[in-house]
Amino acid sequence: MKKKLVSALVCAAMVATMAVGCGGGGDTQADAPAADAGTETPADDAAAPEEDATGDEAAAPAAGGDVITIGFAQVGHESDWRTASTKSCQDVFSAENGYDLQFVDCDNDSAVQLEAVRGFIEQDVDYIIIDPIVSTGWDTVLTECEDAGIPVIVIDRTIDDSDKYVSWVGSNFKTEGLAAGEWLKAYAAAKGISELNVLVIEGSTGASATIGRTEGFKEIADREGWTILDSQSGDFTQDGGAEVMESYCKSYEGQFNVVICQNDNEAFGAMDAMTAAGVSYGVDGDVILVSFDACTAGLEFVKSGDINADFECNPLAAPFVEEVIKTLASGGTPEKEVYMAEHWFVNEDILSSIEVNGETQELTVVTDDIIAAQY
Ligand code: GYE
């Protein structure tokens, strides 16, 4: 395992209000034993808290026979990561498990997302789950949820201008960006590459995932004196990644040797655009290609050597959310912040670990078993 995984309790105790990062140094993460404890792969410890994600009948919040109604305002359907996130919620909050899940795909439109939340208030659902498209503009609607007495659980992206939610479950995006930077530094040194000229394809503008990954990577780039030639949004989509990369290939022909894509789908688009422009990438190419998310298809490209390194972001928040709901249903106070476990994946076995925030973090070489266990 890459990190020493510690209880999220420690993290929550340290951070009273919303803030990306935990305690300044490396983040503290919730260990999550897999539903299938039989295989040991890095993906396993990020799969589910406590018991099987399908739910233990006796312990389920709906055990008394009442169906629990949950409104989920999802970002959209822009990426493999998003598909895995939606599936995680639909699997856990199924009718079989005693839930009525009201799912709204907000198609990356913040106005639609606010409207969805207001719709859930009107329906008087029992709980509201929000994956906030952007990190600001939330206080008014969260106050409305509070006034209606409906607990809000935020997943994945953070809300930065309100703390009127009971719990947030997600990842430390800045740490992911820092890890990508620290890996690039160590990798370039191991390969004898002294000059790094970087192009960044950012995620959706205003999303905390974009903000954190951009900040984290830039911090290392500035410290190391690398040149970031450009940094534009590819909107977390394959088409967006292809479009930005196509224009980068024209504007920066022969000038770049690193491309950082802030998710796998952008990386797939960037690969297509580089291939079309005759630019070689990956472990045998001229351009080092880095991605985030590490979903199944992303890891397949790491294994084939097309992507050099992929920094995981765990989309399986729903089992953790169910724990929060169980805690609330039994009159308890859930942790304000729950960080999920993640791993850093590479193709080549030339570095065993990197230092991130003063902490040694393992690098995992992708194998078929890891891909088979990933989402
Ligand atoms: O990286 C991207 C998705 O918010 C962490 O959103 C998430 C990001 C993820 O579209 O693939």
XYZ file of C-alpha atoms and ligand atoms in Angstrom:
386
model
C 0.000 0.000 0.000
C 1.206 3.457 -0.801
C 0.281 5.152 2.395
C -0.167 4.414 5.971
C -3.913 4.566 6.202
C -5.243 6.008 9.382
C -8.785 6.435 10.630
C -10.681 9.381 9.223
C -11.574 10.212 12.807
C -8.155 11.702 13.348
C -8.509 13.873 10.294
C -11.973 15.030 11.197
C -10.884 15.922 14.681
C -8.075 18.021 13.250
C -10.183 19.905 10.757
C -13.296 21.532 12.144
C -14.383 23.340 9.027
C -14.146 22.716 5.326
C -10.660 22.837 3.928
C -8.881 20.800 1.335
C -6.005 19.024 2.938
C -5.615 17.564 6.339
C -3.272 18.871 8.939
C -0.827 20.455 6.519
C 1.273 17.329 6.072
C 0.028 14.302 4.153
C -3.654 13.699 4.311
C -5.246 11.309 6.688
C -7.411 8.766 4.996
C -10.156 6.362 5.801
C -9.127 2.797 5.189
C -11.795 0.926 3.388
C -11.663 -2.838 3.382
C -13.023 -4.266 0.177
C -16.306 -6.070 -0.191
C -14.175 -8.842 -1.621
C -11.444 -9.220 0.935
C -10.024 -12.237 -0.859
C -7.731 -10.464 -3.295
C -5.023 -8.086 -2.297
C -4.653 -5.274 -4.756
C -4.283 -1.558 -4.206
C -7.846 -1.057 -5.369
C -9.162 -3.170 -2.533
C -8.594 -0.859 0.348
C -10.494 1.866 -1.426
C -13.594 -0.168 -2.067
C -15.940 0.090 0.898
C -16.090 0.854 4.587
C -16.962 -1.862 7.052
C -19.318 -4.468 5.677
C -20.282 -5.332 2.149
C -21.382 -2.289 0.132
C -24.664 -3.976 -0.657
C -25.550 -3.384 2.988
C -26.163 -5.477 6.042
C -29.932 -5.822 6.379
C -29.902 -5.624 10.169
C -27.735 -2.503 10.260
C -29.267 -0.663 7.305
C -31.000 2.639 8.080
C -34.131 1.199 6.490
C -34.117 -1.780 8.830
C -37.319 -0.578 10.496
C -39.117 -1.043 7.196
C -39.274 2.618 6.185
C -37.830 3.433 2.812
C -35.155 6.127 3.044
C -35.481 8.719 0.293
C -32.257 10.252 -0.977
C -31.853 13.010 -3.527
C -28.517 12.944 -5.354
C -27.493 15.962 -7.452
C -24.692 14.466 -9.550
C -22.259 16.628 -11.588
C -22.990 14.988 -14.950
C -21.678 12.123 -17.065
C -18.462 13.646 -18.417
C -15.978 10.894 -17.579
C -15.263 7.279 -16.640
C -14.747 8.498 -13.077
C -18.225 10.030 -13.044
C -19.776 6.805 -14.359
C -18.112 4.884 -11.523
C -19.297 7.465 -8.981
C -22.907 7.253 -10.201
C -22.827 3.456 -10.206
C -21.447 3.439 -6.666
C -24.434 5.489 -5.462
C -26.975 3.501 -7.443
C -25.578 0.202 -6.137
C -25.540 1.247 -2.498
C -28.762 3.273 -2.441
C -30.844 0.667 -4.257
C -34.476 -0.275 -3.633
C -33.174 -3.661 -2.532
C -31.193 -1.974 0.218
C -34.212 0.003 1.406
C -33.665 3.285 -0.444
C -35.548 5.401 -2.924
C -32.804 7.219 -4.837
C -33.849 10.344 -6.696
C -30.964 10.828 -9.119
C -30.417 14.015 -11.121
C -27.651 14.223 -13.732
C -26.950 17.985 -13.771
C -24.936 17.831 -17.006
C -22.252 20.145 -15.639
C -24.723 23.020 -15.270
C -24.615 24.755 -11.882
C -28.073 26.311 -12.297
C -29.557 22.864 -12.930
C -27.773 21.575 -9.838
C -29.204 24.291 -7.581
C -32.645 23.617 -9.050
C -32.233 19.875 -8.384
C -31.434 20.529 -4.727
C -34.459 22.806 -4.394
C -36.556 20.070 -6.005
C -35.353 17.622 -3.352
C -36.378 20.090 -0.636
C -39.848 20.303 -2.189
C -40.087 16.516 -2.258
C -39.043 16.498 1.391
C -36.451 13.765 0.867
C -34.712 12.332 3.948
C -31.149 13.149 2.841
C -29.528 15.132 0.039
C -26.231 14.180 -1.565
C -24.450 16.861 -3.599
C -21.341 16.508 -5.742
C -20.810 20.247 -6.314
C -19.972 21.157 -9.910
C -18.298 24.328 -8.643
C -17.044 25.096 -5.151
C -18.838 28.410 -4.622
C -22.389 29.771 -4.610
C -23.778 27.276 -2.099
C -24.641 29.067 1.117
C -28.193 30.149 0.215
C -29.416 26.769 -0.957
C -27.675 24.947 1.893
C -29.411 27.300 4.317
C -32.694 26.317 2.663
C -31.831 22.628 3.224
C -30.970 23.376 6.833
C -34.239 25.276 7.359
C -36.127 22.320 5.892
C -34.310 20.009 8.310
C -32.784 17.890 5.547
C -29.192 16.763 6.176
C -26.835 17.358 3.248
C -23.868 15.111 2.539
C -21.297 16.461 0.082
C -19.215 14.014 -1.927
C -16.101 14.341 -4.089
C -15.690 18.049 -4.910
C -15.739 20.488 -2.022
C -17.922 23.443 -1.142
C -15.765 26.348 -0.113
C -18.258 29.046 0.843
C -20.538 27.248 3.273
C -20.249 24.634 5.995
C -23.967 23.899 6.223
C -23.632 20.209 5.443
C -23.166 17.345 7.831
C -20.295 15.584 6.157
C -18.022 15.564 3.133
C -16.511 12.377 1.658
C -13.803 12.639 -0.974
C -10.184 13.083 -1.906
C -7.416 15.582 -1.334
C -6.993 17.022 -4.815
C -4.066 19.225 -3.876
C -2.198 16.177 -2.604
C -2.887 14.475 -5.950
C -1.336 17.459 -7.763
C 1.630 17.540 -5.404
C 2.157 13.802 -5.915
C 2.145 14.229 -9.699
C 4.773 16.960 -9.351
C 6.965 14.995 -6.957
C 6.744 11.918 -9.181
C 7.714 13.986 -12.256
C 10.708 15.412 -10.437
C 11.939 11.960 -9.365
C 11.170 10.394 -12.756
C 12.961 13.093 -14.745
C 15.994 12.757 -12.465
C 15.996 8.957 -12.912
C 15.822 9.394 -16.704
C 18.415 12.172 -16.834
C 15.952 14.746 -18.187
C 17.046 18.151 -16.953
C 14.611 20.505 -18.646
C 10.875 20.156 -18.307
C 8.502 22.146 -20.501
C 4.992 21.396 -19.434
C 1.529 21.723 -20.939
C -1.404 21.295 -18.567
C -4.932 20.330 -19.593
C -7.061 21.371 -16.660
C -10.434 19.990 -15.609
C -13.660 22.000 -15.468
C -13.218 25.601 -14.386
C -14.305 26.300 -10.808
C -14.345 22.621 -9.782
C -12.387 21.992 -6.602
C -10.768 18.971 -8.292
C -9.316 21.319 -10.917
C -8.294 23.945 -8.395
C -6.534 21.464 -6.096
C -4.710 19.505 -8.807
C -3.601 22.740 -10.503
C -2.329 24.267 -7.258
C -0.545 21.130 -6.105
C 1.294 20.554 -9.378
C 2.148 24.234 -9.804
C 3.657 24.347 -6.338
C 6.218 21.718 -7.361
C 6.735 23.208 -10.836
C 7.503 26.619 -9.309
C 9.797 25.112 -6.699
C 11.721 23.159 -9.360
C 11.786 25.991 -11.892
C 9.945 24.095 -14.640
C 8.271 26.029 -17.418
C 4.507 25.682 -17.631
C 3.961 26.747 -21.223
C 0.165 26.785 -20.982
C -2.735 25.586 -18.841
C -6.227 25.408 -20.374
C -9.454 23.643 -19.489
C -10.420 20.445 -21.289
C -13.577 20.245 -19.149
C -12.757 16.708 -17.924
C -13.897 15.254 -21.277
C -12.184 13.290 -24.038
C -13.324 15.797 -26.674
C -12.113 18.685 -24.524
C -8.708 17.027 -24.049
C -8.393 16.380 -27.783
C -9.348 19.929 -28.706
C -6.919 21.585 -26.287
C -4.099 19.195 -27.245
C -4.686 19.769 -30.952
C -4.224 23.488 -30.443
C -1.215 22.945 -28.122
C 0.451 20.781 -30.799
C 0.177 23.686 -33.225
C 1.130 26.490 -30.838
C 3.966 24.695 -29.036
C 5.302 22.390 -31.760
C 8.611 20.908 -30.646
C 8.639 22.919 -27.412
C 7.076 20.564 -24.832
C 8.124 17.302 -23.219
C 5.443 16.881 -20.533
C 1.625 16.849 -20.778
C -0.405 16.807 -17.561
C -4.067 15.859 -18.063
C -6.278 16.364 -15.047
C -8.324 13.245 -15.785
C -8.112 10.048 -17.822
C -10.652 11.054 -20.447
C -8.714 14.208 -21.258
C -5.603 12.027 -21.556
C -7.369 9.771 -24.076
C -8.243 12.838 -26.150
C -4.719 14.220 -25.800
C -3.251 10.918 -26.997
C -5.432 11.018 -30.110
C -4.402 14.608 -30.830
C -0.685 13.897 -30.291
C -0.858 10.807 -32.512
C -2.556 12.877 -35.227
C 0.158 15.542 -34.911
C 2.971 12.957 -35.037
C 4.059 13.537 -31.436
C 5.174 10.432 -29.539
C 4.287 10.035 -25.868
C 4.498 7.590 -22.974
C 7.428 5.523 -21.765
C 8.979 5.161 -25.233
C 7.970 8.574 -26.508
C 9.231 12.144 -26.469
C 6.478 13.424 -24.179
C 5.876 12.292 -20.597
C 2.104 11.856 -20.192
C 0.543 12.123 -16.735
C -3.097 11.590 -15.815
C -5.429 11.603 -12.811
C -8.331 9.303 -11.793
C -6.810 5.903 -12.646
C -10.055 4.295 -13.727
C -9.862 0.953 -15.579
C -9.242 2.360 -19.069
C -6.672 4.802 -17.720
C -4.776 1.995 -16.034
C -4.844 -0.049 -19.244
C -2.985 2.814 -20.929
C -0.511 2.953 -18.046
C 0.103 -0.772 -18.438
C 0.641 -0.364 -22.201
C 3.078 2.493 -21.516
C 1.047 5.207 -23.272
C 0.443 7.027 -19.969
C 3.537 7.222 -17.758
C 1.795 7.752 -14.430
C -1.807 7.992 -13.213
C -2.789 9.493 -9.864
C -5.838 7.804 -8.450
C -8.954 9.561 -7.253
C -11.435 7.202 -5.625
C -15.014 7.542 -6.975
C -16.566 4.978 -4.616
C -17.905 7.355 -1.980
C -21.358 5.840 -1.546
C -20.473 3.167 1.043
C -18.929 5.909 3.174
C -22.041 8.056 2.690
C -24.183 5.166 3.888
C -22.078 5.054 7.065
C -22.767 8.772 7.562
C -26.506 8.155 7.114
C -26.455 5.269 9.583
C -24.682 7.470 12.110
C -27.273 10.222 11.649
C -30.163 7.743 11.802
C -28.906 6.424 15.123
C -28.621 9.934 16.564
C -24.841 10.214 16.250
C -22.643 12.954 14.817
C -20.751 11.912 11.692
C -17.245 13.073 10.938
C -17.187 16.386 9.086
C -14.582 15.154 6.602
C -13.784 11.673 5.361
C -10.813 11.151 3.036
C -10.720 7.994 0.936
C -7.632 5.902 0.231
C -5.813 6.331 -3.090
C -2.761 5.031 -4.949
C -0.256 6.345 -7.447
C 0.137 4.098 -10.499
C 3.104 3.870 -12.883
C 4.321 1.756 -15.780
C 8.032 1.408 -15.027
C 9.576 -0.202 -11.996
C 12.313 2.407 -11.592
C 11.143 4.312 -8.516
C 9.575 2.620 -5.536
C 8.278 5.691 -3.751
C 8.096 9.476 -3.702
C 8.077 12.052 -0.919
C 4.851 14.052 -0.751
C 4.308 16.587 2.024
C 7.261 15.022 3.806
C 5.626 11.590 3.709
C 6.928 8.576 1.803
C 4.267 7.325 -0.597
C 4.499 4.124 -2.583
C 4.283 3.895 -6.373
C 2.379 0.929 -7.744
C 3.333 -0.680 -11.055
C 0.119 -1.559 -12.898
C -0.588 -5.254 -13.428
C -3.529 -7.121 -14.955
C -4.782 -7.999 -11.457
C -4.847 -4.340 -10.484
C -6.743 -3.419 -13.646
C -9.244 -6.244 -13.077
C -9.941 -4.995 -9.541
C -10.293 -1.327 -10.512
C -13.546 0.512 -11.229
O -11.323 13.657 -11.809
C -13.112 13.740 -13.359
C -14.540 13.997 -13.152
O -14.540 15.605 -9.420
C -12.689 14.209 -8.976
O -14.587 14.894 -12.059
C -13.831 14.500 -9.871
C -13.434 14.723 -11.298
C -12.696 13.577 -11.937
O -15.205 14.383 -14.230
O -12.882 12.632 -14.154
